Amino acid sequence: MSSISSKEIQIERAKTTKIDQVDFNNIDFGRIFTDHMFVCDFKDGKWQTPKIMPYQPMTIDPSARVFHYGQAVFEGMKAYKDEAGKVWLFRPEENHARINKSAARLAIPEFPKDYFFNGLHTLLNLDKDWVKPGMGNSLYIRPFVIATEPAISASPASEYRFMIICSPAKAYYSGKVRVLFAEKFSRSADGGVGFAKAAGNYAAQFHPTNLAKEQGYQQVVWTDANTHEYLEEAGTMNVFFRVNDTLITAPTNDRILDGITRKSIIQLAKDNHIDVEVRRVSVKEIKDAARNGSLKEIFGAGTAAVISPISAFEHAEEVFELPNIEDSFASIFKEKLLNIQHNLSEDLHNWRQEVK
Amino acid sequence: MSSISSKEIQIERAKTTKIDQVDFNNIDFGRIFTDHMFVCDFKDGKWQTPKIMPYQPMTIDPSARVFHYGQAVFEGMKAYKDEAGKVWLFRPEENHARINKSAARLAIPEFPKDYFFNGLHTLLNLDKDWVKPGMGNSLYIRPFVIATEPAISASPASEYRFMIICSPAKAYYSGKVRVLFAEKFSRSADGGVGFAKAAGNYAAQFHPTNLAKEQGYQQVVWTDANTHEYLEEAGTMNVFFRVNDTLITAPTNDRILDGITRKSIIQLAKDNHIDVEVRRVSVKEIKDAARNGSLKEIFGAGTAAVISPISAFEHAEEVFELPNIEDSFASIFKEKLLNIQHNLSEDLHNWRQEVK
Ligand SMILES: Cc1ncc(COP(=O)(O)O)c(C=O)c1O
Ligand SMILES: Cc1ncc(COP(=O)(O)O)c(C=O)c1O
């Protein structure tokens, strides 16, 4: 792979900053973007010189393949500011590895590691005032790649654009999340692209999720497409079940995203001597556990929401309300994760990376 | 639904035409576009005044949801010119109905019928010189909708753009098509979006198709994701099998696109007293039929390639070469379809629509 140092990134600074117009206490997720963006085009068989420029709309042909064939992958990560004003990333190597895994499945060229990290650090340095200190505040970072080649034959593009855009995210308490276990719709197939952060996986969930919302549920927990008997993951979160004092989560496979929050929780559980089982979880056992009182918690885990406790689920027209628990695993893991992310606790596994 | 007459479309004509620069005998599919395009934006809960303007790149925010979540659907249709210079569409009502079915599955607002047809006819009238007469020549028409709202939360957009772009297509003989029956990868899940012309369905096929190409096969014939025992469809074509004198094709379901060419062939088979069975087709029976000589033909059917005879298939590392047949069903149906499309034969089922 080609190599590039931060110096070789072409930088055009924004003439003014938009930061003063932002009310950081009232932020709607994903609608406000920082002053700069990172852009790198692929053409003639290679990634061209990367650029950082003022955040702005771009010009693209209506025939660009991304519009027609969904050839696009993305990542989601966060930067955190500690009390001393240092900016930290959480396991960013994982995001780089994953975007390339996603890219390979969608026949998109991989993005070189040095381009990724030099771009990311240079961009975050320019926009570091946008990372607000304080527990739960963060800057959400969205690297993505789209097929830009102007041609509508159904085949992989020869031109792509890799970008990083950033959006400030507020510490939020999203309230009680009620979920529906999927019985008819499904998110992904064996041998499909469910394990990838492929753009098309998300739009496919919007309609079933809208139907769930009409019934009073915020999210769908997807089940396997073949039998709908096994629980897989939610729209943008992996899912954990606590039965008595054991934590259970589905194994990853080609239908399920290998979440970084998920694998961090599994590690933290081990570190803290909490029993954790990575195995198939059936709808039936979770319903039985809910009935006999051994189901203590369900929570979702993902970068955007960190940990999202689930208060109720419905399956086959039966509603199960979960108990309100003190010292829940959800709150324990959330605190542990946030403390590591915000440089407030020891980082046993070298998960933090300082932005320099 | 709102109503609009052709008069209300805002038209900005191209100052010059690009048509003289085009070598119509050497056209690479989907890379050249006509002088105009149709554009209609959805915002504030409704479709705005449609426009026709010179074909041109557009300006779009990097956070537009289409780039991140693949919220996009499309159609593919063709216009044909007869000897008298009249321009014809083939079953366009089906394309309109299908884009709305696709849109509903992706939580995209439906596009009103009168907007669709007024836009299409007005656009084709402006660009009618781009439709070349002669058997097999056509203008490929690509209506599509993309989520344009600049927001990266994983939920349906509130702003969309519907467009129609057109690209001249040459009569082509694509040569022998060799296919691989899928054994590991799959195209879509039960309860998924396979039946929709959703952008993401196509990118998901690129990598497995690349692997097939490396083995000398141009296309993959997808099998059901659960068992890989039943044959479903190819990347952009439905598939027909001829065993002795019976034509067999898989039934449509939520994994398979309900192709207009497919349903036209089924009707033409009935009209011509050819036995046609719409039922599940197993890999095993097709291999058995190939072995005992009763498998006479396999062909793909879709708007772009019309009918594409398949000369060989591979499954489980076994290659089956198909015989060269005179008076093949493929050639019979191709001729019948093209004759109807080009206004050279009677149109029993009112499939043609004149562009006025
Ligand atoms: C489908 C899906 N599952 C799970 C996750 C959680 O992954 P991570 O913890 O890496 O953010 C995400 C995304 O963030 C996702 O999109
Ligand atoms: C997946 C798929 N199957 C089949 C077809 C054939 O459909 P039609 O005959 O309507 O063009 C298409 C598209 O054109 C397609 O994209």
Coordinates of C-alpha atoms and ligand atoms in Angstrom, one line a residue, chain A residues 76 98 187 197 202 233-238 257-262 301-303, ligand 1:
Chain A
G76 CA -18.8 5.2 13.2
R98 CA -13.6 -3.0 9.7
R187 CA -32.0 -7.8 8.2
K197 CA -21.3 -1.7 7.5
Y202 CA -29.6 0.3 7.0
E233 CA -28.7 -7.8 16.8
A234 CA -30.5 -4.4 16.7
G235 CA -30.4 -1.8 13.9
T236 CA -27.2 -0.1 15.1
M237 CA -26.4 -2.1 18.3
N238 CA -25.4 -5.6 19.3
L257 CA -21.8 -6.8 12.7
D258 CA -18.7 -7.4 14.8
G259 CA -19.3 -4.4 17.1
I260 CA -16.4 -2.8 18.9
T261 CA -18.5 -1.9 21.9
R262 CA -19.7 -5.6 22.0
A301 CA -24.3 -1.8 22.8
G302 CA -22.9 0.4 20.1
T303 CA -20.7 3.5 19.5
Ligands
LIG1 C1 -25.7 -3.2 12.7 C2 -24.8 -2.7 13.8 N1 -24.6 -3.5 14.8 C3 -23.9 -3.1 15.9 C4 -23.2 -1.9 15.9 C5 -22.3 -1.6 17.0 O1 -21.0 -1.5 16.6 P1 -19.9 -0.6 17.3 O2 -19.9 -1.1 18.8 O3 -18.6 -1.0 16.7 O4 -20.3 0.8 17.2 C6 -23.4 -1.0 14.8 C7 -22.7 0.2 14.7 O5 -22.3 1.0 15.1 C8 -24.2 -1.4 13.7 O6 -24.4 -0.6 12.7

